[in-house]
Structure formats: C-alpha cells, structure tokens
PDB file of C-alpha atoms in Angstrom:
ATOM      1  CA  UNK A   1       0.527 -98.390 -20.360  1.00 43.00           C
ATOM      2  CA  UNK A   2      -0.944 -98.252 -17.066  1.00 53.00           C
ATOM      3  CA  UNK A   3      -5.074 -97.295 -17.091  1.00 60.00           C
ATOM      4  CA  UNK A   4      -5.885 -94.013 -15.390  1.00 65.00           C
ATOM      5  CA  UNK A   5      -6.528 -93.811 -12.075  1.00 65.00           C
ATOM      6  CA  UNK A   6     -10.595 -93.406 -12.316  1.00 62.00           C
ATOM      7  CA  UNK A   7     -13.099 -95.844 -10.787  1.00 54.00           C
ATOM      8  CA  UNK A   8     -15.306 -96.063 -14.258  1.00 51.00           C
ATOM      9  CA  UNK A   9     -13.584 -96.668 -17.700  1.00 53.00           C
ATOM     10  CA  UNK A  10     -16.274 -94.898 -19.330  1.00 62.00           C
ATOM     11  CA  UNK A  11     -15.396 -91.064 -20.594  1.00 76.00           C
ATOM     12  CA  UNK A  12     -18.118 -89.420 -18.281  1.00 79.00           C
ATOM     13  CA  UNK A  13     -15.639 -89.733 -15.712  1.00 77.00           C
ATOM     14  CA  UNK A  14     -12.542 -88.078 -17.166  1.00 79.00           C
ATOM     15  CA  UNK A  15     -15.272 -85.030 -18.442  1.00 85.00           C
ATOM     16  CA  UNK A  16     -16.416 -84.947 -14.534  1.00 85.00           C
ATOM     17  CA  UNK A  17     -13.000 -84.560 -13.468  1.00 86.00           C
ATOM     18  CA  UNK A  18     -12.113 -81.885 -16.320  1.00 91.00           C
ATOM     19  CA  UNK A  19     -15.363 -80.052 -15.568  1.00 92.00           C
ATOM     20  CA  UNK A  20     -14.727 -79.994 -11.545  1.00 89.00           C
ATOM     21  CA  UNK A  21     -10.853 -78.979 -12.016  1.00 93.00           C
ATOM     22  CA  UNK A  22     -11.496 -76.475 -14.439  1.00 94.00           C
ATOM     23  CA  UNK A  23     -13.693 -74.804 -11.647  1.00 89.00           C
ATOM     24  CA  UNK A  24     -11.589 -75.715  -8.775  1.00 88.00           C
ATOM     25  CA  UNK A  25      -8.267 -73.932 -10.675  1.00 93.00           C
ATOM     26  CA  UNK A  26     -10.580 -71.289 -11.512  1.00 91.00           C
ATOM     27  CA  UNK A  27     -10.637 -70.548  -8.106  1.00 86.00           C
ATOM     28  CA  UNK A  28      -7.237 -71.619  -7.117  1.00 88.00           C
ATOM     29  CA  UNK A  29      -5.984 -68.752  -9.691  1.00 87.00           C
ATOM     30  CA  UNK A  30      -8.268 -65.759  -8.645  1.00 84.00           C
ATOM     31  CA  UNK A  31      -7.159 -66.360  -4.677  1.00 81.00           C
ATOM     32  CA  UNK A  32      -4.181 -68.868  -4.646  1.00 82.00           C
ATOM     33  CA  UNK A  33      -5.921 -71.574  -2.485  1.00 80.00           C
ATOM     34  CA  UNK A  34      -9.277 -73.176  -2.603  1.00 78.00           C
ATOM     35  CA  UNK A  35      -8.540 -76.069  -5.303  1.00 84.00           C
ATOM     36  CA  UNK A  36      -8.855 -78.686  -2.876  1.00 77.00           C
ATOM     37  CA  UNK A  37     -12.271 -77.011  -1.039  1.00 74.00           C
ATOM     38  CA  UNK A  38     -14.021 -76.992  -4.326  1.00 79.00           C
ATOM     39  CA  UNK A  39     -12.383 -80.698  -6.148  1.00 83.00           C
ATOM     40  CA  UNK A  40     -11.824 -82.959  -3.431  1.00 76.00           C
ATOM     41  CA  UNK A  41     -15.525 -84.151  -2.525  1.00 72.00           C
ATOM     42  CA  UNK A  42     -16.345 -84.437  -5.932  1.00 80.00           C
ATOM     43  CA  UNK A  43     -12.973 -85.674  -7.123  1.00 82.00           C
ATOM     44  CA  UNK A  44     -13.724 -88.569  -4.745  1.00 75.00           C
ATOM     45  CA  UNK A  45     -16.827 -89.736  -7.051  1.00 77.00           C
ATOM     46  CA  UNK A  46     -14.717 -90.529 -10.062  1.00 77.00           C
ATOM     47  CA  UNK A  47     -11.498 -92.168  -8.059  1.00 77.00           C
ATOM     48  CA  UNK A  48     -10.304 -93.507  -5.248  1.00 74.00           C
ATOM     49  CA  UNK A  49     -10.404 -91.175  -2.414  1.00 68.00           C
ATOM     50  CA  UNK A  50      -7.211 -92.086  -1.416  1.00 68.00           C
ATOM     51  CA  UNK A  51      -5.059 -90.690  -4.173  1.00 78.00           C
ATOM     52  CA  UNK A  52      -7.779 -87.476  -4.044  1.00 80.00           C
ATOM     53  CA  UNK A  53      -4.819 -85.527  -2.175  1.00 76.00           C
ATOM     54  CA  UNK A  54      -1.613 -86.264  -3.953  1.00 83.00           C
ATOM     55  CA  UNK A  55      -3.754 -85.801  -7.021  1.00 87.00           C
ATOM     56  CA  UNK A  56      -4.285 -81.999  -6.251  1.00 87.00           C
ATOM     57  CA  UNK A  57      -0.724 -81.535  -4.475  1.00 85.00           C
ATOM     58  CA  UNK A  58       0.651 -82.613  -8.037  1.00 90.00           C
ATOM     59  CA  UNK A  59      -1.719 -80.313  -9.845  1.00 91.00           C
ATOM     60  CA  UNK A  60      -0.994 -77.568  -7.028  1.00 88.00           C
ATOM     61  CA  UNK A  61       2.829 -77.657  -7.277  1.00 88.00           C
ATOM     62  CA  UNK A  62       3.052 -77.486 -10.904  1.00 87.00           C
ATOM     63  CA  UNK A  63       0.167 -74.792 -11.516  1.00 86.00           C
ATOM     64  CA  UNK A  64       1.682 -72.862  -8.365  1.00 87.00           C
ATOM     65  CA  UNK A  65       5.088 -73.069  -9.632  1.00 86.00           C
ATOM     66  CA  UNK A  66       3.940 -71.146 -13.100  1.00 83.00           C
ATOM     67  CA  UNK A  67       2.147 -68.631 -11.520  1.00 81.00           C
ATOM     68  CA  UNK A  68       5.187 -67.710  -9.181  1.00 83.00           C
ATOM     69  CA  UNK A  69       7.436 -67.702 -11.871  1.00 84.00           C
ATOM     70  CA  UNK A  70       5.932 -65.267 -14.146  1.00 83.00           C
ATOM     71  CA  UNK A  71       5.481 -63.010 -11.384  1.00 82.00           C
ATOM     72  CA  UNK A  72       8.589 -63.310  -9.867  1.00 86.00           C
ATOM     73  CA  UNK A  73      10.240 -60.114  -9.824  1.00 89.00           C
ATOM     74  CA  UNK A  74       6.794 -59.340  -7.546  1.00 89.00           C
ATOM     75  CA  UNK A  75       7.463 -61.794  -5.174  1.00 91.00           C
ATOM     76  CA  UNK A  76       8.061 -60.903  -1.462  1.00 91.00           C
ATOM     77  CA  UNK A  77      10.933 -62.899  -0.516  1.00 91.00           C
ATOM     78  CA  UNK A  78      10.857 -61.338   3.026  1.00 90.00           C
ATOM     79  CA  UNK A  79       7.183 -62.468   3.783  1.00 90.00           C
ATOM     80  CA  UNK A  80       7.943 -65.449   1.917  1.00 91.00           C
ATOM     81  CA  UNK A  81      10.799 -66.506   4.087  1.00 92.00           C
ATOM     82  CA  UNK A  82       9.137 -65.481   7.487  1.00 92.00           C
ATOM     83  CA  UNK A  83       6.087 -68.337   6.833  1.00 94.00           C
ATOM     84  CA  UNK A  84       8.474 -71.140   5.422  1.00 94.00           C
ATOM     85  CA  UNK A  85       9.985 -72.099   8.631  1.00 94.00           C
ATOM     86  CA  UNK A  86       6.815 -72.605  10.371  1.00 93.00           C
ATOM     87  CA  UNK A  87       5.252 -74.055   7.622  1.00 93.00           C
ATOM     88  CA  UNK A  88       7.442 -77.087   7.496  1.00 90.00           C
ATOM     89  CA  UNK A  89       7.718 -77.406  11.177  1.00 92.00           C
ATOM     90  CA  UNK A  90       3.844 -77.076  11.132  1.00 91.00           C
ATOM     91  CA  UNK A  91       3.365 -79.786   8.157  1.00 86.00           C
ATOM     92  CA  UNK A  92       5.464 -82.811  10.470  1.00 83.00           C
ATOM     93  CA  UNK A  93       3.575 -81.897  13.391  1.00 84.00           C
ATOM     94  CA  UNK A  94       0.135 -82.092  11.365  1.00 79.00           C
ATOM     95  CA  UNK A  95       1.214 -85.227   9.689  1.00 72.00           C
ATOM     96  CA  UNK A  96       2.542 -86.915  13.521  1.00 75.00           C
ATOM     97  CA  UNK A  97      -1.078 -85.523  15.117  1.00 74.00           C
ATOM     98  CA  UNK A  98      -2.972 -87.472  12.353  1.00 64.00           C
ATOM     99  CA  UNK A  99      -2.067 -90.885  13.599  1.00 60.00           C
ATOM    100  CA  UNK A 100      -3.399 -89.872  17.645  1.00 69.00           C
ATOM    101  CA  UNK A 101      -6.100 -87.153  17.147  1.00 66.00           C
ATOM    102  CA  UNK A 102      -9.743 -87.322  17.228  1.00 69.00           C
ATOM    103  CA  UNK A 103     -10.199 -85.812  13.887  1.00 62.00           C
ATOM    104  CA  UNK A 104     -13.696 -85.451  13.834  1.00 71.00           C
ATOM    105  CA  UNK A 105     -14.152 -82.801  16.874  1.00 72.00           C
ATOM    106  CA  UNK A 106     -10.407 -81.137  15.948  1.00 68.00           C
ATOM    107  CA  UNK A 107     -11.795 -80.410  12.614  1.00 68.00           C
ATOM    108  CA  UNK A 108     -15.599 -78.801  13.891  1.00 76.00           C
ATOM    109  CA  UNK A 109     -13.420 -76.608  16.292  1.00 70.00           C
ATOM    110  CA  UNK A 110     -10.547 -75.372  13.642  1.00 69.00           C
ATOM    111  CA  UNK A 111     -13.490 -74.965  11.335  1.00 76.00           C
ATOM    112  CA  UNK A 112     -15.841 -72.483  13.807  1.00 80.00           C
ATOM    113  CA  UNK A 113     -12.591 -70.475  14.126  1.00 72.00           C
ATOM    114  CA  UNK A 114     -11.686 -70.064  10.288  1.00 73.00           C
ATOM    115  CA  UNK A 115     -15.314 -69.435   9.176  1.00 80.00           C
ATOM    116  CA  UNK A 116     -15.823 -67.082  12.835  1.00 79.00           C
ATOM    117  CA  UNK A 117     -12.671 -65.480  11.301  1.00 71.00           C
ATOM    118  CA  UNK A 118     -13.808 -64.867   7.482  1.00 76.00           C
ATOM    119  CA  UNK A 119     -17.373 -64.096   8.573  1.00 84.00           C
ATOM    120  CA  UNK A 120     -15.405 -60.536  11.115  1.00 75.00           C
ATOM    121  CA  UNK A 121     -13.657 -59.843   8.165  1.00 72.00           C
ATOM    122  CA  UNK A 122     -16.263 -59.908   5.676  1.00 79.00           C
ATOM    123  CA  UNK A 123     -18.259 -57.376   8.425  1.00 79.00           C
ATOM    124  CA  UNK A 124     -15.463 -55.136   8.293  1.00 69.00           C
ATOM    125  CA  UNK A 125     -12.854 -55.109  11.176  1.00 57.00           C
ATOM    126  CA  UNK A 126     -12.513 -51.772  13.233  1.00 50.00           C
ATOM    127  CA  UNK A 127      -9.368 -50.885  15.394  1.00 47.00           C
ATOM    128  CA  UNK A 128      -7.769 -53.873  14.707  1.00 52.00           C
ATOM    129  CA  UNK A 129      -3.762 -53.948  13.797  1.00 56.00           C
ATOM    130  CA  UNK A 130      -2.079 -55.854  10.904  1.00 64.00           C
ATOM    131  CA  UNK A 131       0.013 -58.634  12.088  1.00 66.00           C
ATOM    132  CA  UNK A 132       3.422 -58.250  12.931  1.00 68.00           C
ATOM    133  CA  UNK A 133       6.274 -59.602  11.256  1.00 68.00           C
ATOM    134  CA  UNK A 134       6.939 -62.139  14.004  1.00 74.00           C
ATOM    135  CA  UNK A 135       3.495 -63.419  13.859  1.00 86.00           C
ATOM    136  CA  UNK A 136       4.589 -65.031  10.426  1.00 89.00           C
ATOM    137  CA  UNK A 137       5.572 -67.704  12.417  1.00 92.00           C
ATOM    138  CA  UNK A 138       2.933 -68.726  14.225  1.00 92.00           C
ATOM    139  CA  UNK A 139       0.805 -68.353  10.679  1.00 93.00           C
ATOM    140  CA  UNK A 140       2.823 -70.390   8.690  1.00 94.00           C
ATOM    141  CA  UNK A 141       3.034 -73.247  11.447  1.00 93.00           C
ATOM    142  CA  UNK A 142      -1.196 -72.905  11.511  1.00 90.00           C
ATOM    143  CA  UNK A 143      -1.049 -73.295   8.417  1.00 90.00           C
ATOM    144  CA  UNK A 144       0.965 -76.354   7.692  1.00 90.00           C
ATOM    145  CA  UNK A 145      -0.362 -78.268  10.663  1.00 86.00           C
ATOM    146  CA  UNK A 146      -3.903 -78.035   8.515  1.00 82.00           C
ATOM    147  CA  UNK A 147      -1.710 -78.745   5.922  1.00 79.00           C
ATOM    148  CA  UNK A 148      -0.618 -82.186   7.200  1.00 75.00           C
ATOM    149  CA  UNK A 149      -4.005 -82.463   8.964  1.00 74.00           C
ATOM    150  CA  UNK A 150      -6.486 -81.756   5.993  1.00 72.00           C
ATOM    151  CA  UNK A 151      -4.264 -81.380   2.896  1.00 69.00           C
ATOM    152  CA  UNK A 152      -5.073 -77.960   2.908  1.00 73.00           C
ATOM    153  CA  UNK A 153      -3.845 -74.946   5.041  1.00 81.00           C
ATOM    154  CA  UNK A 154      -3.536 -72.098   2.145  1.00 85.00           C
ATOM    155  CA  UNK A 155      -6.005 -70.102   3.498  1.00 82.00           C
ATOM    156  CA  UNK A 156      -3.987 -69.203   6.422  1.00 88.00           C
ATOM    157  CA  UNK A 157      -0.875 -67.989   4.424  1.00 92.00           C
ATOM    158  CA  UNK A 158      -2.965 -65.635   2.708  1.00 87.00           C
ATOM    159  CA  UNK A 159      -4.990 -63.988   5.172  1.00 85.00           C
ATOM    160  CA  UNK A 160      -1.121 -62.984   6.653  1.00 90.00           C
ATOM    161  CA  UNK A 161      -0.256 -62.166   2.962  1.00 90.00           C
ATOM    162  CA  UNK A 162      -3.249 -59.973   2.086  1.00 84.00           C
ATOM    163  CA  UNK A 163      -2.354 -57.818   5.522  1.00 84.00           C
ATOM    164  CA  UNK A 164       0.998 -57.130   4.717  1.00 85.00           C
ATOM    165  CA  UNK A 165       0.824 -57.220   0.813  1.00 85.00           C
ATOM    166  CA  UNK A 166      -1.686 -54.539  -0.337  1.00 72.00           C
ATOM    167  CA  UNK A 167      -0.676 -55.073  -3.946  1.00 81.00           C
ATOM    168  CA  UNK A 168      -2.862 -58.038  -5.931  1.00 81.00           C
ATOM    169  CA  UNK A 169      -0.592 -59.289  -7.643  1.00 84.00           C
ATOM    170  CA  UNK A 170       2.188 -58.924  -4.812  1.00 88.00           C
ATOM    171  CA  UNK A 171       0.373 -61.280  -3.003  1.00 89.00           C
ATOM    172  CA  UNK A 172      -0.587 -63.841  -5.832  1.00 85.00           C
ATOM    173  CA  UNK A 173       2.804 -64.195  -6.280  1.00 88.00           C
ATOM    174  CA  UNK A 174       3.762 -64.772  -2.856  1.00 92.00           C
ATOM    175  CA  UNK A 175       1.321 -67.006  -2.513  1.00 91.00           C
ATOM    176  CA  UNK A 176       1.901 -68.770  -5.656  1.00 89.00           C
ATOM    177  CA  UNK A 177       5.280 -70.119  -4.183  1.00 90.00           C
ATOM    178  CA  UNK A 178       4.096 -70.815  -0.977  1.00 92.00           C
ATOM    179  CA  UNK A 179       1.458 -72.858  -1.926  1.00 89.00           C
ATOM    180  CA  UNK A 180       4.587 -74.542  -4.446  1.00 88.00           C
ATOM    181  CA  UNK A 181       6.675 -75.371  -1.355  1.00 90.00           C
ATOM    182  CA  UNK A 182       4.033 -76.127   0.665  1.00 88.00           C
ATOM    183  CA  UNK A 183       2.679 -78.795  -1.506  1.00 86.00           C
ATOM    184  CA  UNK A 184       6.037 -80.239  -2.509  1.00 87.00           C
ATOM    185  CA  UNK A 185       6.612 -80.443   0.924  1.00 86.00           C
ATOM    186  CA  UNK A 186       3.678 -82.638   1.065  1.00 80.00           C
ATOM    187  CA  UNK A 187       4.619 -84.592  -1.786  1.00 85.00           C
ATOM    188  CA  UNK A 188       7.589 -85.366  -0.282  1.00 85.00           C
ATOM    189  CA  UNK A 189       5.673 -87.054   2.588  1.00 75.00           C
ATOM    190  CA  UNK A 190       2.920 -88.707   0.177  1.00 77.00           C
ATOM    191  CA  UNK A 191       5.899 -90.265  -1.734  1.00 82.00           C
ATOM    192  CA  UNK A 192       7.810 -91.760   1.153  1.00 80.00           C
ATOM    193  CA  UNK A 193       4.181 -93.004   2.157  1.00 72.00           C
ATOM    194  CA  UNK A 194       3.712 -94.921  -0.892  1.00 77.00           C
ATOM    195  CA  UNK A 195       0.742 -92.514  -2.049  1.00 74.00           C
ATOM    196  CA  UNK A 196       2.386 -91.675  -5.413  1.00 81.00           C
ATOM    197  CA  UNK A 197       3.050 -93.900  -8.683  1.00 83.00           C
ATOM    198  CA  UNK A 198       2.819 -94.354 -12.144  1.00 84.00           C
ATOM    199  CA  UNK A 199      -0.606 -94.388 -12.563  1.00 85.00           C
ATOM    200  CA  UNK A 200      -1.714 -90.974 -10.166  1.00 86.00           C
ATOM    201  CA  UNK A 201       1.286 -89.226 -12.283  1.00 89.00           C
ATOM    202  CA  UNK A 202      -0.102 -90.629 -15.717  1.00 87.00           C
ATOM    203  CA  UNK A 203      -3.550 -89.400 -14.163  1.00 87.00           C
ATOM    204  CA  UNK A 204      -2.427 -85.807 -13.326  1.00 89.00           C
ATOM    205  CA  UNK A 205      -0.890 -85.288 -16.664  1.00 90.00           C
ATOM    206  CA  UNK A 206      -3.995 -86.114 -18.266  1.00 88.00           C
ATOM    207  CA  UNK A 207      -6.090 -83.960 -16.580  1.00 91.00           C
ATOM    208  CA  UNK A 208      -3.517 -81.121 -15.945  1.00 93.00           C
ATOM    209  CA  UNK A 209      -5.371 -79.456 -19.431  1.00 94.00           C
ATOM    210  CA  UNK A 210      -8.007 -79.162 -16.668  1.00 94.00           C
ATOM    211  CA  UNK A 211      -6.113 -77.161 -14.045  1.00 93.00           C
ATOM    212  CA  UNK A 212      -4.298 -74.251 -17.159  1.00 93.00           C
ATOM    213  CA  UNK A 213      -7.876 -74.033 -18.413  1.00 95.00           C
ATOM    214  CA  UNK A 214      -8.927 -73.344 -15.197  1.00 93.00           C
ATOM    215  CA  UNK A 215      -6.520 -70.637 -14.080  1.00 91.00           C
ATOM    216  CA  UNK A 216      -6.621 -69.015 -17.383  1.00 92.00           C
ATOM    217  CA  UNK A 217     -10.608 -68.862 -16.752  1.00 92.00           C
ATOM    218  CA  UNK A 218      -9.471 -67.474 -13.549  1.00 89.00           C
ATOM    219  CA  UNK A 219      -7.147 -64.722 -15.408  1.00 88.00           C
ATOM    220  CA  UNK A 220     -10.036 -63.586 -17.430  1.00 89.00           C
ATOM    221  CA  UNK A 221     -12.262 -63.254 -13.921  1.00 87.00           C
ATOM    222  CA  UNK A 222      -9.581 -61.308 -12.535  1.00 81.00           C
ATOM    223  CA  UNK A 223      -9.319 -58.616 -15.453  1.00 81.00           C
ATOM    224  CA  UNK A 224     -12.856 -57.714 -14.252  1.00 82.00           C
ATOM    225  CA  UNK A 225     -12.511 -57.898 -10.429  1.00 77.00           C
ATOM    226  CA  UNK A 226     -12.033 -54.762  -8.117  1.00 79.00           C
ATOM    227  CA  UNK A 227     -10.071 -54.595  -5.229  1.00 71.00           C
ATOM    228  CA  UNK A 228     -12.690 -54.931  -2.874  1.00 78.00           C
ATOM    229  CA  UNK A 229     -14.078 -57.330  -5.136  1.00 80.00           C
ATOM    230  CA  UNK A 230     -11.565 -59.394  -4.603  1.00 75.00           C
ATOM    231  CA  UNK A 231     -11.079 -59.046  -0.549  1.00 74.00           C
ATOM    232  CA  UNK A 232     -14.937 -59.972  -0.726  1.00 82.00           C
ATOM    233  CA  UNK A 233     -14.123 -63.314  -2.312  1.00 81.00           C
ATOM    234  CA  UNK A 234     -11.428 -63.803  -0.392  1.00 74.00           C
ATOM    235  CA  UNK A 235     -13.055 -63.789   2.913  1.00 78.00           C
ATOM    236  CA  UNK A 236     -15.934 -65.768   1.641  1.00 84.00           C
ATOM    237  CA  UNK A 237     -13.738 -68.584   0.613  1.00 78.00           C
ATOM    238  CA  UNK A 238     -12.417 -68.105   4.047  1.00 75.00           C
ATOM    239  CA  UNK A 239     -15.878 -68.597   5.492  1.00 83.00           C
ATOM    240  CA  UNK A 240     -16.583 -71.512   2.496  1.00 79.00           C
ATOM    241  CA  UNK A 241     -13.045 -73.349   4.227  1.00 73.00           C
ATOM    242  CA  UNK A 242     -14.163 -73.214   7.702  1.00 76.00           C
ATOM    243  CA  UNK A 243     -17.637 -74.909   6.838  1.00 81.00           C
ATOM    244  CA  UNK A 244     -16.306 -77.592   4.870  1.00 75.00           C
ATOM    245  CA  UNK A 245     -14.260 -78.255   7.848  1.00 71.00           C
ATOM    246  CA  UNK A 246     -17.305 -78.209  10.479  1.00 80.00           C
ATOM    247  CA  UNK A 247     -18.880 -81.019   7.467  1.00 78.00           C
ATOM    248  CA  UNK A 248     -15.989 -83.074   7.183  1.00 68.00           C
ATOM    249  CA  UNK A 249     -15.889 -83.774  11.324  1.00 69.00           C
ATOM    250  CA  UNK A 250     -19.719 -84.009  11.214  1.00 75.00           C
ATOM    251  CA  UNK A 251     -19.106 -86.573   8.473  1.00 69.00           C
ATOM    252  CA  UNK A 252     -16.702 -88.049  10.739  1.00 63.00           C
ATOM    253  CA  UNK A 253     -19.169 -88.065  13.686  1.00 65.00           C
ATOM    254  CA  UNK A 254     -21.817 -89.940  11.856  1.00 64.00           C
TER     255      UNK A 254
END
C-alpha cells in the first residue's frame, strides 16, 4: 500500500492535519466556505504544497455533497441554477489566466475589494438594493475565476446567496451544492492535470474523520448562533478571505 501523502512519517503530522481540518470544517459547516482560508497554509507544513488543493477539493466535494443532500428539499434550485453557468465559464477562464497573469498584484487588488466589501457590510449597508436575479451571473463567473485562480471563490456565491436567501438553512443548502459542483468541477481539471492519484485519495480518506468531526463541531456551534450572529461571522470571514489574499501576493512579491 502506498504511504500517505505527508512529508514526516512520524504521527505528529497526521494529528496536525486532523487538528487543522477539524477547525477548518468547523468553519466550512457554520458558513459553507472558508476550509481552504483556514487549512491550506498550515496544510502546507505537513505535505507537499502541491497536492494542498486537490486535497481540500476532495474533502470539499464529499463533505459538500452530504450537507446538500440532507437538506435537499431546502435547496434553491432557481438561485442554484442562475450561478452554475457562470461558475464554470468563470473556473476555465481562471484556470487559462493562471498560466499569463501576474499573480502577485491580481491577488493584493481582488483581495482590497473582498475585505473593502466584508468590512461595508460588517458596518451595516444603508440604501443599498439586493442583487438582481441577472446579477447571478456575473457572481458566479467572480466566483469561479477565483476559483481557478486561488482554489477558492466560495465566498462570492454566498454573499449572492445570503441576499436572496434569508432562511439559514436555505442558504447552507444552496451553498452546500454549489460548493459540490464547484469543486468537482475543479477536480475535473486537477485530474486531467495529473494532480490526483492513489496516494492524495488514500490521504483524503484517512483524514476525512477530520473534516465529519469538524462539521459536526460546526453543527453544535450553529445550535447556539443567532441570526445576526451568524451574518457577523459571515462578513468577517469575508474580511478574513480578502486579507489572506493581500498576504498571499505580498508573499508573492517578496
């Protein structure tokens, strides 16, 4: 049997990774996004940074899947199929503008925008109108050019979710499955790149323990969250996304 995909053999890594998933899906379960903001810097001390991506798509998909699943009689199949379209166009555009992009400065300026964005709603926004349907569009192709860009544009469904889908879990559903497509989208790419075998599957079944624990952790979170609660934690994550943009381009930069 193939080893796991770690860069020690010791067992401090596999209880890092457990620990930083278990937080990560935590997350990932109260809001729908954020598993890759919290688990992919860290993630990248224990195994090759590489395979950091595919890792959490896998993890994504099947956790993302679940979630939409149980909930699906709350699922909004008309916001749902509104972002798809754009989201897949918006995924092969990210993935073709990653080969002939400076990423460093793209990622500082996406990243002043998102947290500029989170830190207005988190102040409260006056006068200002929810989204129209045809803006769904536009959202979903955002969000799956940071998609292929970053590995991560989930925050952008759900700020278009949260307007039109007052109801919690409404929108965790919604979100669940278009976080699923999204990331078997991407998947799709990272396999016909060569980015996933035997060992990153073997290595995301053993630590997929990590990722239920998580989201139940999440669950139990939830039960004690209030609405505004969790549009609070929402928009801070929002803020939390565009920063670790602005670092990864500094990162870039130096």
């Amino acid at each position: 049997m193939p080893a796991l995909l770690f860069s020690t053999t010791d067992i401090s890594a596999l209880a890092a990774a457990f620990a930083i998933l278990v937080v990560a899906y935590a997350i990932f379960s109260l809001l729908g996004f954020g598993s890759a903001l919290i688990a992919s810097t860290p993630m990248a001390w224990v195994m090759p940074v590489s395979r950091v991506v595919p890792l959490l798509a896998l993890l994504d998909a099947v956790g993302s899947l679940q979630r939409g699943y149980q909930a699906r009689r709350l699922i909004d199949r008309s916001s749902l199929g509104r972002l798809v379209p754009g989201m897949l166009a918006g995924q092969l555009v990210g993935v073709s503008l990653l080969a002939h992009l400076p990423l460093d400065i793209l990622a500082m300026l996406l990243g002043l925008f998102v947290a500029g964005y989170g830190l207005r709603e988190l102040r409260g926004r006056r006068g200002s109108a929810t989204p129209g349907q045809g803006a769904a569009w536009l959202y979903g192709a955002f969000g799956g050019v940071l998609g292929g860009l970053f590995g991560s544009g989930g925050f952008v469904y759900a700020t278009y979710l949260q307007a039109h889908l007052p109801g919690r879990e409404a929108y965790r559903a919604t979100q669940a499955v278009m976080i699923a497509l999204s990331t078997g989208w991407r998947i799709a790419l990272c396999v016909a790149a060569g980015l996933i075998e035997e060992r990153l599957l073997l290595t995301a079944l053993a630590l997929l323990p990590a990722a239920y624990l998580g989201m139940a952790l999440g669950r139990h979170v939830d039960q004690r969250l209030s609405g505004a609660g969790f549009t609070r934690l929402l928009n801070l994550f929002l803020v939390a996304s565009g920063l670790a943009l602005i670092g990864r381009g500094v990162r870039q930069v130096l």
